[in-house]
Coordinates of C-alpha atoms in Angstrom, one line a residue:
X1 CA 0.0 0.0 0.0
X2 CA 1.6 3.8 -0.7
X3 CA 1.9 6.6 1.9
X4 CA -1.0 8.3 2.5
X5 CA -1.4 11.8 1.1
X6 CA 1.0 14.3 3.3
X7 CA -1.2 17.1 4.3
X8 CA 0.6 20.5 4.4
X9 CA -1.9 24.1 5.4
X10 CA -2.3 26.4 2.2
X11 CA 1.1 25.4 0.6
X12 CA -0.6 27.0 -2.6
X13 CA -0.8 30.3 -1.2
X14 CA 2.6 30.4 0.9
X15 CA 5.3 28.5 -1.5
X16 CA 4.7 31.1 -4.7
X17 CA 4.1 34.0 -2.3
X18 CA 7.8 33.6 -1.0
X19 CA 8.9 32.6 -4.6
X20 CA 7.9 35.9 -5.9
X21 CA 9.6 37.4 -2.3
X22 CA 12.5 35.9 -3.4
X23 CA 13.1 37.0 -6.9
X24 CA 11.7 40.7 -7.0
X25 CA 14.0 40.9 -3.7
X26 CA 16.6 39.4 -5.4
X27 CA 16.2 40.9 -8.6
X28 CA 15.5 44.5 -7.6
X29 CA 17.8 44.7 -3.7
X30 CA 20.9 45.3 -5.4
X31 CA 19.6 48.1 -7.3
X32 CA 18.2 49.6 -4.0
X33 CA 21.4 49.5 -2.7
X34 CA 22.7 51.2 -5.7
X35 CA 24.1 48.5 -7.8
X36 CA 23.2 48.3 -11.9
X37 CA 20.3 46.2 -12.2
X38 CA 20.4 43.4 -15.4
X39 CA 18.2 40.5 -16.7
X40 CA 21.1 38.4 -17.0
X41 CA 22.3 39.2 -13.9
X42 CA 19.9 40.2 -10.9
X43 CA 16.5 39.6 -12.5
X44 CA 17.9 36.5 -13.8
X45 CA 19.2 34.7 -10.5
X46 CA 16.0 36.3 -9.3
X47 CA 13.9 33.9 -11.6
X48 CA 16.1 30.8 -11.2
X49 CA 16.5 31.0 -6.6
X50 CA 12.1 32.1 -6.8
X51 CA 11.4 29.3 -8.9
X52 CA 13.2 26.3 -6.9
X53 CA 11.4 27.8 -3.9
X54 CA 8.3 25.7 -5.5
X55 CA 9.6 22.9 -5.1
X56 CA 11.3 23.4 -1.4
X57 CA 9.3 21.5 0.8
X58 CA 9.7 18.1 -1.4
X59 CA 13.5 18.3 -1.5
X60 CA 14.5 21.5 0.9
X61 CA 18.1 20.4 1.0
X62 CA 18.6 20.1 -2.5
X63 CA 17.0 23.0 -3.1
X64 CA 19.1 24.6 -1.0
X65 CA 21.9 23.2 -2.8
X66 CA 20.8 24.3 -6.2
X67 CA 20.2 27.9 -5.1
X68 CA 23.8 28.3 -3.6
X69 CA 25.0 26.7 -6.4
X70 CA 23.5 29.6 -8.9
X71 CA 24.6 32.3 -6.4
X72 CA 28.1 31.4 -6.6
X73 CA 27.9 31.0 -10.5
X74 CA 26.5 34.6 -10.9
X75 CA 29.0 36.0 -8.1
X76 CA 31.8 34.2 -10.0
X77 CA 30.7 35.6 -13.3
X78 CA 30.2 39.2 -12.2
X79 CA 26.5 38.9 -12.5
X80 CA 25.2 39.6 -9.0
X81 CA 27.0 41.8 -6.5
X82 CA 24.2 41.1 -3.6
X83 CA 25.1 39.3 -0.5
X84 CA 26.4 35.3 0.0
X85 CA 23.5 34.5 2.2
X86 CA 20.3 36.3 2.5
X87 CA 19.6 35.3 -0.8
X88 CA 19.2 32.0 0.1
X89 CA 17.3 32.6 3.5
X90 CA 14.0 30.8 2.6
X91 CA 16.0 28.0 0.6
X92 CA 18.1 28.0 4.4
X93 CA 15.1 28.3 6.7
X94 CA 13.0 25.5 5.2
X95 CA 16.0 23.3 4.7
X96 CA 17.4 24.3 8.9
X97 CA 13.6 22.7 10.0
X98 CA 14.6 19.8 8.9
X99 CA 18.6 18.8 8.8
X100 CA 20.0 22.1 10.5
X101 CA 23.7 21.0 10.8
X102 CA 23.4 20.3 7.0
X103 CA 22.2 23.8 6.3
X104 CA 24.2 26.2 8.4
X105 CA 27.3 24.0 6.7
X106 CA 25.8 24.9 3.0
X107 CA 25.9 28.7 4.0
X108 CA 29.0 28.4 5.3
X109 CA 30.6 26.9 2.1
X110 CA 28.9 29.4 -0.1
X111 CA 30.2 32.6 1.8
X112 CA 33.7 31.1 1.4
X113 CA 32.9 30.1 -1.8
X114 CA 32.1 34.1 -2.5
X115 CA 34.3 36.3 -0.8
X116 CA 37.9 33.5 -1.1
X117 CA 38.1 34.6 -5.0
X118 CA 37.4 38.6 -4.2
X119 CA 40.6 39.1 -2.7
X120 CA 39.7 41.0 0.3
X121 CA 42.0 41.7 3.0
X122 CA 41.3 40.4 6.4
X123 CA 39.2 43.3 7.7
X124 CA 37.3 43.6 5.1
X125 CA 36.7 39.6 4.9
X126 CA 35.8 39.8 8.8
X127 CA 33.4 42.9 8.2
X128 CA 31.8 41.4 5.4
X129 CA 31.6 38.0 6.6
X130 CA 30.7 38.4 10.1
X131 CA 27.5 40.3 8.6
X132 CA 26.6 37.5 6.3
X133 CA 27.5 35.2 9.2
X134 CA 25.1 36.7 11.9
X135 CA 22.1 37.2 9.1
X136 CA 22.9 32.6 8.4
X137 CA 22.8 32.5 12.6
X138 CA 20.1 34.6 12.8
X139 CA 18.0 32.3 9.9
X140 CA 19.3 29.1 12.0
X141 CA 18.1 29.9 15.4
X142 CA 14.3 31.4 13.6
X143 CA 13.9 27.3 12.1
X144 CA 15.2 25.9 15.2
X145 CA 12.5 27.6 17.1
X146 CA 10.0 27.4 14.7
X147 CA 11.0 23.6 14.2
X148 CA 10.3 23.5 18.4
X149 CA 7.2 25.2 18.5
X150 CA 6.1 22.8 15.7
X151 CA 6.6 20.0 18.0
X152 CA 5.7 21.5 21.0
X153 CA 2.1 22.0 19.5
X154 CA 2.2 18.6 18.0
X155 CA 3.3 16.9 21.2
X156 CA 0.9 19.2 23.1
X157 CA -2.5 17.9 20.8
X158 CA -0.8 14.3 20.5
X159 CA -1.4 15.0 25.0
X160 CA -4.2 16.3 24.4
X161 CA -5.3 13.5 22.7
X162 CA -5.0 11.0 25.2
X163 CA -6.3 13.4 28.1
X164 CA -9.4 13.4 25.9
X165 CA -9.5 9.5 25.7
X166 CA -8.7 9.0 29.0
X167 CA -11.1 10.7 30.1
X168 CA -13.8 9.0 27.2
X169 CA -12.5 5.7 29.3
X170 CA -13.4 6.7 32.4
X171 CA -16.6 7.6 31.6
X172 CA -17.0 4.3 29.9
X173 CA -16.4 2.9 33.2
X174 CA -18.7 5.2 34.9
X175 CA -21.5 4.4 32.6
X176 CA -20.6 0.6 32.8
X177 CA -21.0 0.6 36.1
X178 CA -24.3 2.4 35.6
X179 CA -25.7 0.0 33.4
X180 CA -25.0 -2.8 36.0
X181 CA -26.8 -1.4 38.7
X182 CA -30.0 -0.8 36.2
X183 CA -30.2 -4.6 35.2
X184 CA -29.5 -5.3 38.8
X185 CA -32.0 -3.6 40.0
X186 CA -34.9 -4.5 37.3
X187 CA -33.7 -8.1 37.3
X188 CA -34.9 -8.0 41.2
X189 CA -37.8 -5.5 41.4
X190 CA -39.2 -7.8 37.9
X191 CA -38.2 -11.0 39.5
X192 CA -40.1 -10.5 42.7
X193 CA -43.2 -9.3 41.2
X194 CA -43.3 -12.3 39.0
X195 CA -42.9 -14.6 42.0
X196 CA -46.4 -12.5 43.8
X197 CA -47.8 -12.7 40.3
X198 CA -47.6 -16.5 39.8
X199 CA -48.9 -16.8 43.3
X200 CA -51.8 -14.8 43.4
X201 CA -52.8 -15.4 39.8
X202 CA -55.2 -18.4 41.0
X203 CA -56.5 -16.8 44.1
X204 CA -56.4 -12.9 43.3
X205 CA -55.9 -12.2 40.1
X206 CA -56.3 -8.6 40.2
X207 CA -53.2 -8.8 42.2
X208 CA -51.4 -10.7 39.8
X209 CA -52.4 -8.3 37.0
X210 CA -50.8 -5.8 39.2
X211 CA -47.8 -7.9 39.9
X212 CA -47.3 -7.9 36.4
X213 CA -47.7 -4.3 35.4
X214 CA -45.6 -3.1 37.8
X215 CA -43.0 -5.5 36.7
X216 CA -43.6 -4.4 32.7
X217 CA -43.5 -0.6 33.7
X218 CA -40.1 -1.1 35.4
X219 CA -38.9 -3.4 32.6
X220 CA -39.9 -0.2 30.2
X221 CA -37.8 1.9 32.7
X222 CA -34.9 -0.5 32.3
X223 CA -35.0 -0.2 28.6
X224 CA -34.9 3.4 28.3
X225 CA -32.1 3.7 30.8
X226 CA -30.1 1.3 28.9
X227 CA -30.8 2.8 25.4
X228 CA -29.4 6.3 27.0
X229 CA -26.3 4.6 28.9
X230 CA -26.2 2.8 25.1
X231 CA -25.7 5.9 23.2
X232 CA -23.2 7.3 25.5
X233 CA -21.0 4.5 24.8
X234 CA -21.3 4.6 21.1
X235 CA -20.2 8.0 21.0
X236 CA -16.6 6.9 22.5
X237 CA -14.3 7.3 19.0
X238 CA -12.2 4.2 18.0
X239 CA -8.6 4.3 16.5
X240 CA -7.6 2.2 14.3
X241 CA -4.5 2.2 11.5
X242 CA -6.2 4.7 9.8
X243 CA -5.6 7.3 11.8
X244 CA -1.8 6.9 11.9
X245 CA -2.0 9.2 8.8
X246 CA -3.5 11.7 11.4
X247 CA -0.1 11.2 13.2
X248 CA 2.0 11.8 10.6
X249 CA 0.5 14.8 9.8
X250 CA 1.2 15.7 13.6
X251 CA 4.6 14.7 13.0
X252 CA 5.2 16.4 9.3
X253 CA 3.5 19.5 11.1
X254 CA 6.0 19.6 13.5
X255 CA 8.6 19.8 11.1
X256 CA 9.9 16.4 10.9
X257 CA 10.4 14.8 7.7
X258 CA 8.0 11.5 8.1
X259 CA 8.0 8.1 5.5
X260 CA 5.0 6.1 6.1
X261 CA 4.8 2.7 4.8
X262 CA 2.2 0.5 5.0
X263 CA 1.4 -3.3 3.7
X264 CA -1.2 -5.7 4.3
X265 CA -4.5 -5.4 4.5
X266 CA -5.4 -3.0 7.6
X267 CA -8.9 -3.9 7.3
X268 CA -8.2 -7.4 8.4
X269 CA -6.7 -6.5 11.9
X270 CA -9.5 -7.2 14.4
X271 CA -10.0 -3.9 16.1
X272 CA -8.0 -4.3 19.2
X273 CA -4.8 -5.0 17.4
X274 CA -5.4 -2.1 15.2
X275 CA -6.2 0.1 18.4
X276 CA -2.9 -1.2 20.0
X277 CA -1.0 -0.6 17.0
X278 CA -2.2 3.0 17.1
X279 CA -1.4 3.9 21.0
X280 CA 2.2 2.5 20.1
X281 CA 2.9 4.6 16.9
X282 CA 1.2 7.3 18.8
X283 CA 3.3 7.2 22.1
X284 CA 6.5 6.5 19.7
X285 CA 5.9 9.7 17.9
X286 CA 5.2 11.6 20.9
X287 CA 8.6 10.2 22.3
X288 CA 10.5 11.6 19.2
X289 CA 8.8 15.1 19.6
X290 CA 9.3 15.6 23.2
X291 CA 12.9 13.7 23.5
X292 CA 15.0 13.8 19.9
X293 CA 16.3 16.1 17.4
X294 CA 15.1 14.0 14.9
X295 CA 14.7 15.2 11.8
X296 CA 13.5 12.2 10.1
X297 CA 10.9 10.1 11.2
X298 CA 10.5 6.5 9.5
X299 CA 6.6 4.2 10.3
X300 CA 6.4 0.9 9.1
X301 CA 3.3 -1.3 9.3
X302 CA 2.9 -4.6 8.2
X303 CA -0.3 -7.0 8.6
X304 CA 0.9 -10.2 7.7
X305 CA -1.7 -13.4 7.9
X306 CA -0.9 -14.1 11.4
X307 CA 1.2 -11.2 12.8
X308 CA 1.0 -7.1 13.0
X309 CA 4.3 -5.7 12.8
X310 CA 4.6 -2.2 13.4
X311 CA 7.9 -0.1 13.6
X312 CA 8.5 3.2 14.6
X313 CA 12.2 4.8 13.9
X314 CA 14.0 8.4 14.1
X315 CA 17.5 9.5 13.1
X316 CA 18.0 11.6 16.5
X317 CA 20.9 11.6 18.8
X318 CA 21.4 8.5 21.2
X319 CA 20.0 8.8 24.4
X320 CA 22.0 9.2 27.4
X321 CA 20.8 7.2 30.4
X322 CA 17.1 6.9 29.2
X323 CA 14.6 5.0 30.9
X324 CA 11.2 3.8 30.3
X325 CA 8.3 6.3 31.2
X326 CA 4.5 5.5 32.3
X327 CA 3.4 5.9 28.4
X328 CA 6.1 3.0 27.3
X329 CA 5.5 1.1 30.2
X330 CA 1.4 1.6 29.0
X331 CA 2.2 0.6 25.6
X332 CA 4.0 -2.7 27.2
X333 CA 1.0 -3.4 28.6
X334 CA -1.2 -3.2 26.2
X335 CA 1.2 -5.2 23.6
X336 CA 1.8 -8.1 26.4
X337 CA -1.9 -8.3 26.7
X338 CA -2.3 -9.2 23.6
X339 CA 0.5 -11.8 23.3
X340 CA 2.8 -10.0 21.7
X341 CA 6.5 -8.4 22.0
X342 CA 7.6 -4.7 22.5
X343 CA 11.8 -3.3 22.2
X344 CA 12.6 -0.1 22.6
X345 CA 15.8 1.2 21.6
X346 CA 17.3 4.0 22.5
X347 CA 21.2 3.5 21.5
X348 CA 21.1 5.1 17.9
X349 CA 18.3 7.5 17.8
X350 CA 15.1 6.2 19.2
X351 CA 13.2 2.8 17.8
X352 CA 10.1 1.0 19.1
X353 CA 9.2 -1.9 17.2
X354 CA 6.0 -3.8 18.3
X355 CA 4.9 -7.5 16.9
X356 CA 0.8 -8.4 17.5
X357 CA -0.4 -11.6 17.0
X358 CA -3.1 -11.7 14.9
X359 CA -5.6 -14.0 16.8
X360 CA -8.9 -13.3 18.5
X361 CA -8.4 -13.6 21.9
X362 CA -12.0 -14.7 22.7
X363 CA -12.5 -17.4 20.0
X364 CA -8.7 -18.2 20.0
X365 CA -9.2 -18.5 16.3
X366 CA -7.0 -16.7 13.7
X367 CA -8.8 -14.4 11.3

């Protein structure tokens, strides 16, 4: 099965809005600052760094690439006389949200790449370059706290979340409990007016008619109690492995570059495999957010005859002393209650990788 659709908010407005930024800034800001405009030169770079700026958030660091590529061509030929790097500052903010280290290194190599062939002495080399260097810092630190207010909100709805269906739970329970004491109680008052009923129906059977009206009028009671209690429980939403593609959303939201592959049929999972499957890829997500600086986030899930596989990857740092929290320890639960395995690796980034057995733990059949 292919990834589902990444969604991304109003990408139509924003990604040619900053395209057209980009060139008439690019084309027209040397002029401003008194430099002889051309549509070789200016206007022409303009064009070319605008128009990869369509294509940034499939391949931002390639983009990236490409753009300080063309600026050092131009510089090199004596064809733009503009700055090394704020040029390239959308190209270098959308490629920082995602593989920062990678970006601040490309604006690094394309300022020396500008000013080494200029000749310039040392004070003009630190003048110059410590201003190009502070506007690349300054582009750095906006996508690294953009990129952490994107998972902060991410991690804060993924909480939300579970506060929500937590709570949903509870009141499952409370209305559970509910429901017992109704059948408890008709199951008496109905039972004892059929005893008086079958023992007054020879000698009074005005009695026993009574008997059993009362017992049909609390029976009625019963039933519209239940139907409430009933309704209340089917308005409790179920996840199943079609809402991971909600998660990666969450996850692509908060900046994270997220592949999602899925095989099988996910229709086949009975639905408390699927709902496991979901709380693990949820909490593993989560995890990444609130504990990596991931940049890439990998989901594989595989329904196989008898087994659900599901796998859960990032690329961030390894993890220093980590231990297991009450949301891992929740998902071990709920995956050794099922019969199946849980690992959690923390040593090279952070993995989780969950195997279900695909049997119905009632019938003890397999699907």
């Amino acid at each position: 099965m292919s990834p589902r659709p990444r969604t991304r908010r109003h990408p139509r407005l924003v990604d040619p809005a900053l395209a057209l930024l980009t060139a008439v800034g690019v084309g027209a800001g040397p002029a401003a600052m008194g430099a002889p405009p051309s549509w070789h030169g200016t206007f022409g770079l303009g064009v070319i760094l605008g128009g990869l700026l369509l294509v940034r958030r499939r391949r931002p660091v390639l983009v990236l690439v490409l753009s300080a590529a063309a600026l050092v061509g131009y510089q090199s030929a004596g064809l733009f006389e503009g700055g090394a790097v704020w040029p390239l500052s959308v190209a270098l903010f959308t490629a920082a949200l995602g593989r920062p280290v990678r970006a601040a290194a490309v604006g690094a190599l394309t300022l020396a790449c500008v000013l080494a062939p200029q000749g310039l002495d040392a004070s003009e080399v630190l003048a110059r370059g410590g201003v190009e260097l502070l506007w690349l810092a300054l582009v750095s630190a906006a996508a690294s706290s953009w990129r952490q207010y994107g998972r902060w909100r991410a991690e804060h709805q993924a909480r939300l979340l579970q506060l929500e269906q937590t709570r949903l739970v509870e009141q499952r329970l409370i209305i559970s409990r509910e429901v017992h004491d109704v059948v408890a109680h008709t199951l008496a008052v109905v039972g004892v007016h059929l005893n008086v009923a079958v023992e007054a129906l020879e000698d009074s059977p005005e009695e026993a008619r009574a008997s059993l009206r009362t017992a049909i009028a609390v029976r009625n009671q019963a039933m519209t109690d239940l139907k409430t209690f009933v309704g209340g429980l089917r308005d409790v939403p179920r996840h199943g492995l079609e809402s991971v593609a909600g998660l990666v959303s969450q996850a692509e939201a908060a900046g994270l570059e997220v592949r999602y592959d899925s095989e099988g049929d996910p229709d086949a999972v009975p639905a408390a495999q699927a709902l496991t499957a979901y709380r693990v890829v949820q909490e593993a997500v989560v995890n990444t957010l609130r504990h990596s600086d991931a940049g890439r986030l990998t989901i594989r899930v595989r329904a196989r005859p008898r087994t659900l596989a599901v796998e859960v990857t990032d690329d961030g740092r390894p993890a220093a002393g980590f231990t297991e929290g009450h949301g891992l320890t929740g998902m071990r639960e709920r995956v050794t209650a099922l019969g199946g395995t849980l690992r959690v690796d923390a040593g090279g980034g952070f993995a989780v990788r969950a195997v279900l057995p695909l049997t119905d733990r009632v019938t003890g059949l397999a699907p």
